[in-house]
Coordinates of C-alpha atoms in Angstrom, one line a residue:
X1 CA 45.8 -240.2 -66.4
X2 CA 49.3 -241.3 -67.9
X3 CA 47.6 -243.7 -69.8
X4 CA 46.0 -241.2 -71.5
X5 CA 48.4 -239.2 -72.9
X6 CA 46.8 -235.6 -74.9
X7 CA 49.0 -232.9 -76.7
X8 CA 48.4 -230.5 -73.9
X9 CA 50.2 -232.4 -71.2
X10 CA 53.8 -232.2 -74.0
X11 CA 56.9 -231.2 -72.4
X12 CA 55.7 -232.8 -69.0
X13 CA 57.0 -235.8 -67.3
X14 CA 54.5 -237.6 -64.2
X15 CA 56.9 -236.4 -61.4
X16 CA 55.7 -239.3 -58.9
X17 CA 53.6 -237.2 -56.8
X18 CA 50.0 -238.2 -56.6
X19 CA 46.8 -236.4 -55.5
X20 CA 43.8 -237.8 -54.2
X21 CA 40.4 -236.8 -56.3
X22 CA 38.8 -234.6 -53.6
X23 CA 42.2 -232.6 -53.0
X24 CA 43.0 -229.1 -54.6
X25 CA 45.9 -229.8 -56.5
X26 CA 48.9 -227.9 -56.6
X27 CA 48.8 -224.6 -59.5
X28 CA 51.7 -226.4 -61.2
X29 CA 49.6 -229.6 -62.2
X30 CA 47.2 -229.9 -65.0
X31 CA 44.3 -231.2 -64.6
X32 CA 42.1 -232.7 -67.5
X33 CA 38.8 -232.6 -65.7
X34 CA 37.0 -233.3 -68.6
X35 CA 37.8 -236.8 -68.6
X36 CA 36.3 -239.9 -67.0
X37 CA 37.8 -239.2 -63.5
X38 CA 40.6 -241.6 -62.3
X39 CA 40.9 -243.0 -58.9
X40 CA 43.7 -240.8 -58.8
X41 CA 45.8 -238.1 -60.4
X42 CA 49.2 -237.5 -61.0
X43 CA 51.3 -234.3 -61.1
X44 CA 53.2 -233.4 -63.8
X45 CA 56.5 -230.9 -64.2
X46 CA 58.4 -229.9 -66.8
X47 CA 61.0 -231.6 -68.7
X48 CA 64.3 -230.5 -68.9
X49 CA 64.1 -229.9 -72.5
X50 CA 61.0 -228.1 -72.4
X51 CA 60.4 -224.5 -73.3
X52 CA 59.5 -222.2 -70.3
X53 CA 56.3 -220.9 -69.9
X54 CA 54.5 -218.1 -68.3
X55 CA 53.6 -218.3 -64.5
X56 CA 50.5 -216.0 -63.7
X57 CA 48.8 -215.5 -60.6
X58 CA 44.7 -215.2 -61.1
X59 CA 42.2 -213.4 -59.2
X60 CA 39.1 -214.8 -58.4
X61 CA 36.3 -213.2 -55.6
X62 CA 38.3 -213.2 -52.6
X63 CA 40.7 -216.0 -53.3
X64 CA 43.8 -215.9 -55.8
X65 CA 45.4 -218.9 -57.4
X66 CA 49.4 -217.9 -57.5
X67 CA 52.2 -219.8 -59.8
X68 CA 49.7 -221.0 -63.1
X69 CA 52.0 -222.3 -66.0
X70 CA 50.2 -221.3 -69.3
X71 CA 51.2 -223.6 -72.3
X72 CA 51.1 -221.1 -74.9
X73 CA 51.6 -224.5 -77.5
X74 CA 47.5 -224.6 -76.5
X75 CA 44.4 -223.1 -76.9
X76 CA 43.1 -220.5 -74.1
X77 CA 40.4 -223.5 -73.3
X78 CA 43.2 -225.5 -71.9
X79 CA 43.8 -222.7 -69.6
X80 CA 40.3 -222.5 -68.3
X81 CA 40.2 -226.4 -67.9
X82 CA 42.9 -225.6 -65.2
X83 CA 41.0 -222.7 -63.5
X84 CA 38.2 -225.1 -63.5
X85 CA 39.7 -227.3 -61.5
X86 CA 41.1 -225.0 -59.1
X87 CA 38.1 -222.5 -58.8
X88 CA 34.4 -224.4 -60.1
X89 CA 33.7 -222.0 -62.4
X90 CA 33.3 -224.1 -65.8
X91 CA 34.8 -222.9 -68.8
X92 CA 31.8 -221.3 -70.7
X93 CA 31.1 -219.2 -67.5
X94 CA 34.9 -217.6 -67.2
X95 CA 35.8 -214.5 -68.2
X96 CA 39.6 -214.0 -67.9
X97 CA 40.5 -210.2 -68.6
X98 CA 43.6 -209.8 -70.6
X99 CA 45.0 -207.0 -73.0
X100 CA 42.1 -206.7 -75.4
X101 CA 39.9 -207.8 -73.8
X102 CA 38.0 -211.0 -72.7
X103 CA 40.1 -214.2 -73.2
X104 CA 38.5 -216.2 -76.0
X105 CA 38.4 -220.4 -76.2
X106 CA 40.5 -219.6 -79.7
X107 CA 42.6 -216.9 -79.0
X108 CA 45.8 -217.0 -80.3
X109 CA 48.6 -216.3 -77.1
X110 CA 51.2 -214.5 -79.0
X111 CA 48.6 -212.2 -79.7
X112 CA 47.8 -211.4 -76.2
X113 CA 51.4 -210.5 -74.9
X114 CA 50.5 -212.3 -71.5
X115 CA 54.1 -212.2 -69.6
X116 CA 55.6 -214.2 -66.7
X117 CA 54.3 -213.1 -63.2
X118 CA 51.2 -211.1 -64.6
X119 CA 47.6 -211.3 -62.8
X120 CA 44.9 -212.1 -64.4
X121 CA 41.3 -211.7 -63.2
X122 CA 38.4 -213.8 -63.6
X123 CA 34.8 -213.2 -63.3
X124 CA 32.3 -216.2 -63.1
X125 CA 30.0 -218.6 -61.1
X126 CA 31.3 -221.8 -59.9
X127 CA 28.8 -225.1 -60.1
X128 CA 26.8 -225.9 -56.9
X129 CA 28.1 -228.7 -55.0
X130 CA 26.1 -231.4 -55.5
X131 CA 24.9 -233.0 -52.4
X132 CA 24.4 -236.5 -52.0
X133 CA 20.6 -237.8 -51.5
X134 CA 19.3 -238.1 -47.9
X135 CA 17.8 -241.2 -48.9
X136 CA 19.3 -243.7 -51.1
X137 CA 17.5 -245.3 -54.1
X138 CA 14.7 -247.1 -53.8
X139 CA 14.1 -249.4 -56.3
X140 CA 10.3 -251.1 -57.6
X141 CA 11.3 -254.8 -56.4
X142 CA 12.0 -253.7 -52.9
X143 CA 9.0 -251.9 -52.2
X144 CA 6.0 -253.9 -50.6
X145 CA 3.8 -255.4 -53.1
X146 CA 0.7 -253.1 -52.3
X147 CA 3.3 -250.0 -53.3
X148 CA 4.8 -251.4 -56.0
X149 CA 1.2 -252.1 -57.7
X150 CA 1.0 -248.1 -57.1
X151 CA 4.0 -247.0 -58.4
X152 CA 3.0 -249.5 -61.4
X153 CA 0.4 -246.9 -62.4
X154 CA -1.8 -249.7 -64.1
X155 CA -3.4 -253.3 -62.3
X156 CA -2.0 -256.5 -62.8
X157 CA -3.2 -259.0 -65.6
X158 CA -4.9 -262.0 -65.6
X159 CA -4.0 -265.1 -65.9
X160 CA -6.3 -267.0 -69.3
X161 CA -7.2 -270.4 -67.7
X162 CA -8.3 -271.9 -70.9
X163 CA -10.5 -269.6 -73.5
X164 CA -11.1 -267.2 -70.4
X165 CA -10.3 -264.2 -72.3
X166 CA -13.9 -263.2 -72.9
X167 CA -13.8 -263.3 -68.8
X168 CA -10.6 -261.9 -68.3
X169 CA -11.6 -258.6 -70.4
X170 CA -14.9 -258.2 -68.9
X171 CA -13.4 -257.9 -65.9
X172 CA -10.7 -255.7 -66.9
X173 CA -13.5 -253.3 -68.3
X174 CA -15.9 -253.2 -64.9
X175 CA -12.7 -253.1 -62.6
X176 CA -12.4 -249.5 -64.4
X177 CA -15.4 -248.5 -62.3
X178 CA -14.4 -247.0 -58.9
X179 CA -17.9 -246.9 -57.9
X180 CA -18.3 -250.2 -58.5
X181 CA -15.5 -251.1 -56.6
X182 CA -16.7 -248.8 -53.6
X183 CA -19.6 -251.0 -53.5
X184 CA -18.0 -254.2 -53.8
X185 CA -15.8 -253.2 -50.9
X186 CA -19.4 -252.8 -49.1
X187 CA -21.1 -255.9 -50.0
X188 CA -20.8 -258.2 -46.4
X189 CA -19.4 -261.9 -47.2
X190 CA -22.9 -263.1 -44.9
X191 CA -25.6 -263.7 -46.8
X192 CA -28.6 -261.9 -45.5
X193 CA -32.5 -262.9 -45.8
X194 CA -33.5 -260.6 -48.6
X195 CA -34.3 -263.0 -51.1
X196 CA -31.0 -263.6 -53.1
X197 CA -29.8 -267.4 -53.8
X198 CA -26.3 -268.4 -52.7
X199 CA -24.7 -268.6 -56.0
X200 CA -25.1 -265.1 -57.0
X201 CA -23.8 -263.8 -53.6
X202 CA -20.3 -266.2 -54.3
X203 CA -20.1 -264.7 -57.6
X204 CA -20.5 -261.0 -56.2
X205 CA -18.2 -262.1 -53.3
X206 CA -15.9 -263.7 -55.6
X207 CA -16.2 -260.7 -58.0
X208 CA -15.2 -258.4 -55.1
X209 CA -12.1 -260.6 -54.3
X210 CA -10.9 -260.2 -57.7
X211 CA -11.0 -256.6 -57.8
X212 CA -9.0 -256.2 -54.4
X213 CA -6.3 -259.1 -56.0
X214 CA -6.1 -256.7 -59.4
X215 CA -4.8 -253.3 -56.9
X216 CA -2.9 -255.2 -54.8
X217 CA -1.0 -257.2 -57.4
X218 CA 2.0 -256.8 -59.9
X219 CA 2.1 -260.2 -61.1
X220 CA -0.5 -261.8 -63.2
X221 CA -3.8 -263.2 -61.1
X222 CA -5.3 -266.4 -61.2
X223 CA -9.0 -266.0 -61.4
X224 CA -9.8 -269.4 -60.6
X225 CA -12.5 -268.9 -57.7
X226 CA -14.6 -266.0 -59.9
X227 CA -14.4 -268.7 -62.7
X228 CA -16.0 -271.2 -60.4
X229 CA -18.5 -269.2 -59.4
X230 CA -19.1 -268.1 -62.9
X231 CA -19.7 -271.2 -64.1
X232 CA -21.7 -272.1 -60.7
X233 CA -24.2 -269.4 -61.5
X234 CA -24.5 -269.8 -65.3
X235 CA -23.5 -273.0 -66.4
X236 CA -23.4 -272.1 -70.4
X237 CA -19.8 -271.2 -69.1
X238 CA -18.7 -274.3 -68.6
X239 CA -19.8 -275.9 -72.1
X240 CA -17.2 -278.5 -73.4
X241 CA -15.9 -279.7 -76.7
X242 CA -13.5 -282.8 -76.7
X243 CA -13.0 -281.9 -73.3
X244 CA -12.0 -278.5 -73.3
X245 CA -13.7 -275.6 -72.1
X246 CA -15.3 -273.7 -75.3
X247 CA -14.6 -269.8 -75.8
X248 CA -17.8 -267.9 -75.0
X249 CA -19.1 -264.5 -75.6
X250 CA -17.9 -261.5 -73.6
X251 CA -20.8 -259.5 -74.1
X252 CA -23.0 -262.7 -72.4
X253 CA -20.2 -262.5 -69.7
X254 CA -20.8 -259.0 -69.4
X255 CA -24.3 -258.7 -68.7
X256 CA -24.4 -261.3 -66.9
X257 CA -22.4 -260.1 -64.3
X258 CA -24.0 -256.9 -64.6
X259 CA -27.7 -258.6 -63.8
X260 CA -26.2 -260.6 -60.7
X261 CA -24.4 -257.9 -59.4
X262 CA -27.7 -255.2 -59.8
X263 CA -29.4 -257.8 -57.5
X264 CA -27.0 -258.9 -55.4
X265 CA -25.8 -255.0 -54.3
X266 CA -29.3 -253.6 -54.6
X267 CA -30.1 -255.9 -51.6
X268 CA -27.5 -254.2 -50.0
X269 CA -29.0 -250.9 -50.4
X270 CA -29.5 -249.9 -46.8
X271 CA -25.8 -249.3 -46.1
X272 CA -24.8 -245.6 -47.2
X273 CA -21.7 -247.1 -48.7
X274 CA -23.6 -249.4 -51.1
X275 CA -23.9 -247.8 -55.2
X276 CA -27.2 -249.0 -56.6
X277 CA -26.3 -250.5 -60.5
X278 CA -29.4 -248.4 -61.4
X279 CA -27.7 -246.1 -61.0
X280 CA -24.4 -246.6 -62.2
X281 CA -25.4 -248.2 -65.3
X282 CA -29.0 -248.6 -65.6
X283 CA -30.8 -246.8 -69.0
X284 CA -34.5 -246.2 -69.0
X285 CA -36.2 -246.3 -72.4
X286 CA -39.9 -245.0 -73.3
X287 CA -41.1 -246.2 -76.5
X288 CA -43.8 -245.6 -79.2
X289 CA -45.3 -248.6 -80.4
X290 CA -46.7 -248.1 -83.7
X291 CA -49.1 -250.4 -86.4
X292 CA -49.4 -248.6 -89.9
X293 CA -51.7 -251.4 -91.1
X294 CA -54.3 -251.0 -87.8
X295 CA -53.4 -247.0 -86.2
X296 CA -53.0 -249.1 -83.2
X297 CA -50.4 -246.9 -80.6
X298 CA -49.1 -248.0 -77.1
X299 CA -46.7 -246.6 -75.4
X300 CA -44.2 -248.9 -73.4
X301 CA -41.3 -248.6 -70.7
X302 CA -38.5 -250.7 -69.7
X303 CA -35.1 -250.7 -68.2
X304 CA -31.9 -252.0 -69.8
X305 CA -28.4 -251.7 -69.3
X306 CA -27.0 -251.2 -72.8
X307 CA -27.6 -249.7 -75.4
X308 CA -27.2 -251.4 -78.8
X309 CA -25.6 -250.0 -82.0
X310 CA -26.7 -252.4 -84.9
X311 CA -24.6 -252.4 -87.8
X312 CA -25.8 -252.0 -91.5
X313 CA -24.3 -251.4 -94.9
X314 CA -25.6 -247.6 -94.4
X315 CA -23.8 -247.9 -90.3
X316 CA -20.5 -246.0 -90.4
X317 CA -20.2 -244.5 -87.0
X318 CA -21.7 -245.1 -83.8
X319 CA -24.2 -242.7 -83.7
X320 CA -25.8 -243.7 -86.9
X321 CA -25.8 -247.3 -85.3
X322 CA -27.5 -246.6 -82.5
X323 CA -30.4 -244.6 -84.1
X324 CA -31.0 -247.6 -85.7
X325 CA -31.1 -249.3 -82.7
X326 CA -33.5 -247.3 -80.9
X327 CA -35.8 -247.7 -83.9
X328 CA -36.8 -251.7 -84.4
X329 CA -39.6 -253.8 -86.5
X330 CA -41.5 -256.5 -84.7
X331 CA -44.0 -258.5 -85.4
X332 CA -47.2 -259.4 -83.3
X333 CA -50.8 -259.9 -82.4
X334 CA -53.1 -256.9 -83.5
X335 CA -56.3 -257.3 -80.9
X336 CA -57.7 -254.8 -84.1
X337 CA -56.8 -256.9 -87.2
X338 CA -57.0 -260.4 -85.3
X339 CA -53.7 -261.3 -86.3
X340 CA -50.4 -260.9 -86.4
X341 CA -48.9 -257.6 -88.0
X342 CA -45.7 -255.6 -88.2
X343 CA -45.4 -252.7 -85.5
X344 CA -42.3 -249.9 -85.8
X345 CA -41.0 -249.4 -82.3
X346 CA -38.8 -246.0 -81.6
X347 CA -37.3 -245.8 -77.6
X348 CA -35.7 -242.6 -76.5
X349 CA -33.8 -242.4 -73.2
X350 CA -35.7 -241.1 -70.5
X351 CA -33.0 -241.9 -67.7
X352 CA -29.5 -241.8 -68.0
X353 CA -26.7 -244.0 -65.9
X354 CA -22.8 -242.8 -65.0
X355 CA -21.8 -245.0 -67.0
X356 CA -23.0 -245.9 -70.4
X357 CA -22.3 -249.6 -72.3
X358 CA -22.4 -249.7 -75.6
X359 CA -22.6 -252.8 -77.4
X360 CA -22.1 -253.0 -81.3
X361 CA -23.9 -256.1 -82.2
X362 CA -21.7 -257.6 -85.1
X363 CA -22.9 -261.2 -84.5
X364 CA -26.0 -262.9 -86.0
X365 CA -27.3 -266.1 -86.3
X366 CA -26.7 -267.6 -90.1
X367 CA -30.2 -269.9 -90.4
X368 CA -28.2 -271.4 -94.1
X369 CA -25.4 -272.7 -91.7
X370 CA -26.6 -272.8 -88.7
X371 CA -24.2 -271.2 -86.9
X372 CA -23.2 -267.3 -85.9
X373 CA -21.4 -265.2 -88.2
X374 CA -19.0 -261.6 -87.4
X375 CA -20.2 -258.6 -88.8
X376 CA -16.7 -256.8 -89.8
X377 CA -17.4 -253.9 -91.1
X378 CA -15.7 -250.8 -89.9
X379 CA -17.8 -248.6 -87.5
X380 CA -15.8 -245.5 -85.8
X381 CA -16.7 -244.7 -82.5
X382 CA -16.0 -241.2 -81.1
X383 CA -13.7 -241.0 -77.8
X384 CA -16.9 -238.0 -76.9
X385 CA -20.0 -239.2 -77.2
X386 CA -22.8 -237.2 -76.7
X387 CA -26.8 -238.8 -76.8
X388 CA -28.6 -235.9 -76.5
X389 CA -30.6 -236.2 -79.6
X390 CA -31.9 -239.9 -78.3
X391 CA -33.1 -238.7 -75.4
X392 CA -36.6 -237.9 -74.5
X393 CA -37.8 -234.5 -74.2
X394 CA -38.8 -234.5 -70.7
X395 CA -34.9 -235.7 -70.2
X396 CA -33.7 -232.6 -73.1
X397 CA -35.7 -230.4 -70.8
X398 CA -33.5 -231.7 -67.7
X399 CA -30.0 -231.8 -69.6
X400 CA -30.3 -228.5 -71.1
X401 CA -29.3 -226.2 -67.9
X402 CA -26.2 -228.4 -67.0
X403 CA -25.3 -228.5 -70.4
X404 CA -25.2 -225.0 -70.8
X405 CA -23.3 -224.7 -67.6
X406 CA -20.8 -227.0 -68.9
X407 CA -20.7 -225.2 -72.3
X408 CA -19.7 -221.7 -70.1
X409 CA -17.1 -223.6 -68.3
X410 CA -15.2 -224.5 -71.6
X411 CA -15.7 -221.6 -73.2
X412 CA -14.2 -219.5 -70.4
X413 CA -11.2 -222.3 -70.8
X414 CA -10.5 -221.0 -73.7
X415 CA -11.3 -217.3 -72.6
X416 CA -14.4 -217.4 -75.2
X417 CA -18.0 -215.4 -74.7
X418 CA -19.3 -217.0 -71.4
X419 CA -23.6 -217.2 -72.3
X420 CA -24.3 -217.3 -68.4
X421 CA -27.9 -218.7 -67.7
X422 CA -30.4 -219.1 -70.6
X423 CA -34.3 -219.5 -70.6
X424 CA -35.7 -222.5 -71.1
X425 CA -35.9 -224.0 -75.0
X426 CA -37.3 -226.9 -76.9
X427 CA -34.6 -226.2 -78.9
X428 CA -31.6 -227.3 -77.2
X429 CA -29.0 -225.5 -80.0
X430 CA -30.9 -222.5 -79.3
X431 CA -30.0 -220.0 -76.2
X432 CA -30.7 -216.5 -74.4
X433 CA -28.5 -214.0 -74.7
X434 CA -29.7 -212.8 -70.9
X435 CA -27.0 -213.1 -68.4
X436 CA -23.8 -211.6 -67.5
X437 CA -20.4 -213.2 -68.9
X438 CA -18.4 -214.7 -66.1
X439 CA -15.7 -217.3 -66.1
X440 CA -16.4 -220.1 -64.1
X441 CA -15.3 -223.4 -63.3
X442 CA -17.8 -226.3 -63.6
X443 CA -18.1 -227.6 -59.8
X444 CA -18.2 -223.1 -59.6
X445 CA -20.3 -222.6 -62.2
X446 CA -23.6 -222.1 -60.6
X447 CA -24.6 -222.4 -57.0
X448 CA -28.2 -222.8 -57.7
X449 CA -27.4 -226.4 -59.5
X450 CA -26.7 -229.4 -57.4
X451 CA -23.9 -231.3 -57.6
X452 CA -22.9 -234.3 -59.8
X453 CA -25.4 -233.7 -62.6
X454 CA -25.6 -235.0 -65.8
X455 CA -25.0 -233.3 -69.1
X456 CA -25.3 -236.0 -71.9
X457 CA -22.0 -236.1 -72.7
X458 CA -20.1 -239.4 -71.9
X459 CA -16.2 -239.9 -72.7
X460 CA -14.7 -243.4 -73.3
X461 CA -13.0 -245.3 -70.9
X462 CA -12.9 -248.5 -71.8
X463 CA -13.1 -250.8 -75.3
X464 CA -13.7 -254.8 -75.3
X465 CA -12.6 -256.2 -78.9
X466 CA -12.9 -259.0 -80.5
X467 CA -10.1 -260.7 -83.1
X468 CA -11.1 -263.4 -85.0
X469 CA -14.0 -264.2 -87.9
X470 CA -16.2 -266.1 -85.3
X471 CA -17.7 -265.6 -82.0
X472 CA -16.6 -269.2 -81.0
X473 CA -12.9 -268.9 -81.4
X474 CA -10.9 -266.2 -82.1
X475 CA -10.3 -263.7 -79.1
X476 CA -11.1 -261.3 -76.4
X477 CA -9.0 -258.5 -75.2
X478 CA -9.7 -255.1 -72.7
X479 CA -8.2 -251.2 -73.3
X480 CA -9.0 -249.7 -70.5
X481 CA -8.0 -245.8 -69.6
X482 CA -6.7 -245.2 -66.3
X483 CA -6.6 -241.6 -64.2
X484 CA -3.5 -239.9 -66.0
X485 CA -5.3 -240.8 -69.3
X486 CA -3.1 -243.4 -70.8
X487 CA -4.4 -246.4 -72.0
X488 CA -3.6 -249.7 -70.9
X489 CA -4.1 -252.6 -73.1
X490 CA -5.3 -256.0 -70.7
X491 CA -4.3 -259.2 -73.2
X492 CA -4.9 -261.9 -70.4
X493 CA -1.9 -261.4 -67.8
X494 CA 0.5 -259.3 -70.1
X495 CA -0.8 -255.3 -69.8
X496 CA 1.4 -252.6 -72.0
X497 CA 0.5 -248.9 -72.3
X498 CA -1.1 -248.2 -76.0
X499 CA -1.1 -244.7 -77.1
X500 CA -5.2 -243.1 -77.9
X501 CA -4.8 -242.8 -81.1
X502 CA -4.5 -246.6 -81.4
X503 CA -8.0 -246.9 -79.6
X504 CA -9.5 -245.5 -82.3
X505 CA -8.0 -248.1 -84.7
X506 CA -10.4 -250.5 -83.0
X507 CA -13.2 -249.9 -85.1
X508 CA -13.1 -253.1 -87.6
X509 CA -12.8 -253.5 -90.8
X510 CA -10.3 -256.3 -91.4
X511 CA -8.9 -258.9 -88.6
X512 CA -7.7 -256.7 -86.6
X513 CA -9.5 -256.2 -82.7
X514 CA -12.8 -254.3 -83.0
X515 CA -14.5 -252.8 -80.5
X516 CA -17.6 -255.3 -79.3
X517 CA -18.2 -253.6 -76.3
X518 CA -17.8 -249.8 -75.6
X519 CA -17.8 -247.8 -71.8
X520 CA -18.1 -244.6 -71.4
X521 CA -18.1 -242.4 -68.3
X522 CA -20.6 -239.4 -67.8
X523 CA -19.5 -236.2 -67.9
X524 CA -21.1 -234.1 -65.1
X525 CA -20.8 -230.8 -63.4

């Protein structure tokens, strides 16, 4: 405090006495609380020379503070530091009644006529005490590893063991799955007798061991043993060039893993705890087969497990991508004609999955130089999707009373016309104006539904992209959403938090990442 010497404290000289900081000093002393407090504080008095001041006493509640020298050479503020020090009451809560009034920060004290030995009163509400924390900080590094990968709000990263980032992002991607996860957790390290070979149960355990390393870890994990097994069970993996491992594609890595793991856990069925990949992401497809030349039609079904969006100079958004993917040329025997002709197959989805993969198929084969080529152009892809209109209408017949359940529920968000039920429509735009308005929440909505149904609608929770002008080089990198809706971005073992808006920059054009592989998650009521 003497070393910082203010105009308020003129006519004073430090009399030696010193005050500890948690004492109530004496009326006398002036104390600048607004300062960086001091180990301690000394007590000033006047000097000889000085001009005397007025002493007032001030009332406060029950208590009153006798003997307060007022330098009138001050503003009124100075004053209230003093009461503030003495009473808790900062300065913009006093009110100190003088002659005219309340006493102002800027008042001028020959105005105010205040005289030696007057009381004053004061009205105002002193600052809680602040009381020190039961618990003393606890900070990230000292928690156990299992909490700090909690209170890290995101999994770890992992580590690229030579061109694995095509690996490392498909992982990232499926490890967004908590069903998957649930069944992973299920699958028993003993193979059983149920048909399935050894090296797609280590790659399912190895899989599973992965995931558990990914939530229990805040540093970066070495997937060395999934790699192995990998490489074990599909041995295009482990393809060489002057002795180092090539870069592969992620969307081979993808559903790969996919087709191993719908075997290996669909053996596993039996168990309640076990999630059938059917299910989870499994799409069944009926298609017309069509010959113009020969009036030859078949009808045909098959499962897949993605659907493709093929890219074209008329493709500028995902939806118009995969129309064009559910409607393909090919070129085959006619039993009618005797030879081969061009059929026009169009698939609608008949079954839909939890979680839908989208794949935007921007590599080809290049027959001039023999090698595959990036399609860059820019396709947008919509952070909603909703596939009704590919659907079949046996499936539009199923979708349409969830959907309009789900279409009450928002609108009673927003306290809009609620519909209620509506009667049955080809037409899924179309609705009944029968019902009573209600406002509902979706698991509320209506009893007579079961739980967990589908609607058609699908929201994005995970991106794969690719960087680079060719499938063999270049590289691989995850986004992945995670339960509070930010977005993590997983390049190999070094995740940081992207903003949304920068997911939807991932849709090509130039040599930036572009989405190669796109998830999205059901929305059901």
């Amino acid at each position: 405090m003497i070393a910082r010497s203010s105009s308020w404290t003129r006519g004073f000289v430090p009399c030696g006495t010193v005050y500890k900081e948690n004492s109530v000093s004496p009326a006398r002393c002036l104390v600048r609380s607004f300062l960086s407090p001091l180990p301690s504080k000394p007590c000033y008095r006047r000097a000889a020379d000085s001009p005397a001041m007025p002493t007032v006493s001030v009332k406060w509640q029950k208590e009153v503070f006798p003997g307060i020298e007022i330098d009138t050479n001050q503003p009124p503020v100075v004053f209230k530091t003093q009461l503030y020090t003495l009473t808790g009451v900062p300065p913009e809560r006093q009110k100190i009644m003088v002659k005219g009034g309340i006493l102002k920060d800027d008042a001028d004290w020959s105005t105010l006529g205040v005289k030696d030995g007057q009381k004053l009163m004061m009205i105002g509400t002193a600052d809680e005490i602040v009381k020190a924390p039961e618990k003393g900080p606890v900070f990230v590094e000292d928690l156990p590893e299992e909490e700090q990968a909690a209170a890290l709000g995101h999994s770890a990263g992992l580590y690229n063991l030579g061109n694995t980032c095509y690996m490392n992002s498909t992982l990232q991607c499926l490890h967004s799955v908590p069903e998957l996860k649930s069944a992973l957790l299920s699958y028993s390290d003993n193979v059983r007798g149920n048909g399935v070979d050894q090296a797609s149960h280590s790659l399912t355990v190895a899989t599973r061991n992965t995931f558990g390393e990914l939530d229990q870890s805040v540093r970066p994990v070495a997937p060395l043993h999934f790699l192995q097994m990998l490489r074990k069970k599909y041995p295009q993996f482990a393809q060489q060039q002057n002795n180092v491992y090539m870069q592969q594609d992620a969307e081979e890595c993808w559903t790969q893993l996919i087709y191993t793991l719908s075997q290996t856990l669909a053996s596993e069925a039996s168990e309640p705890s076990a999630t059938q990949m059917k299910e989870l992401f499994g799409i069944d497809l009926v298609s017309r087969v069509h010959c113009a030349e020969s009036g030859e039609v078949s009808s045909e079904a098959e499962s897949v497990y993605s659907l493709k969006c093929h890219i074209s100079h008329e493709v500028n958004h995902l939806h118009e991508g995969l129309k064009h993917g559910l409607k393909t040329e090919l070129e085959k025997v006619s039993p009618t004609l005797g030879r081969t002709a061009i059929y026009t197959r169009e698939s609608r989805i008949n079954e839909l999955p939890r979680y839908l993969t989208v794949q935007f198929v921007r590599f080809f084969w290049k027959r001039e130089s023999n090698q595959k080529a990036k399609i860059l152009r820019k396709v947008d892809y919509p952070l909603e999707l909703d596939v009704y209109d590919f659907c079949s209408d046996e499936l539009k017949q199923k979708l349409q009373a969830p959907r309009q359940v789900l279409r009450d529920a928002e609108n009673a968000k927003f306290g809009l016309k609620v519909q209620g039920k509506t009667s049955s429509s080809k037409d899924e735009g179309s609705s009944s104006s029968a019902g009573e308005s209600s406002s509902m929440d979706i698991d509320k909505a209506d009893s007579s539904l079961p739980k967990k149904q589908l609607t058609g609608i699908y929201d994005l929770i995970a991106v794969l992209t690719h960087k680079g002008r060719s499938a063999d080089s270049g590289h691989y990198v995850g986004w992945v959403k995670q339960d509070d809706g930010k977005w993590i971005e997983f390049d190999d073992d070094n995740p940081s938090i992207r903003k949304e808006e920068e997911i939807l920059k991932l849709s090509g054009g130039g040599d930036w990442h572009m989405a190669y592989i796109c998830l999205y998650k059901a929305r059901t009521i």
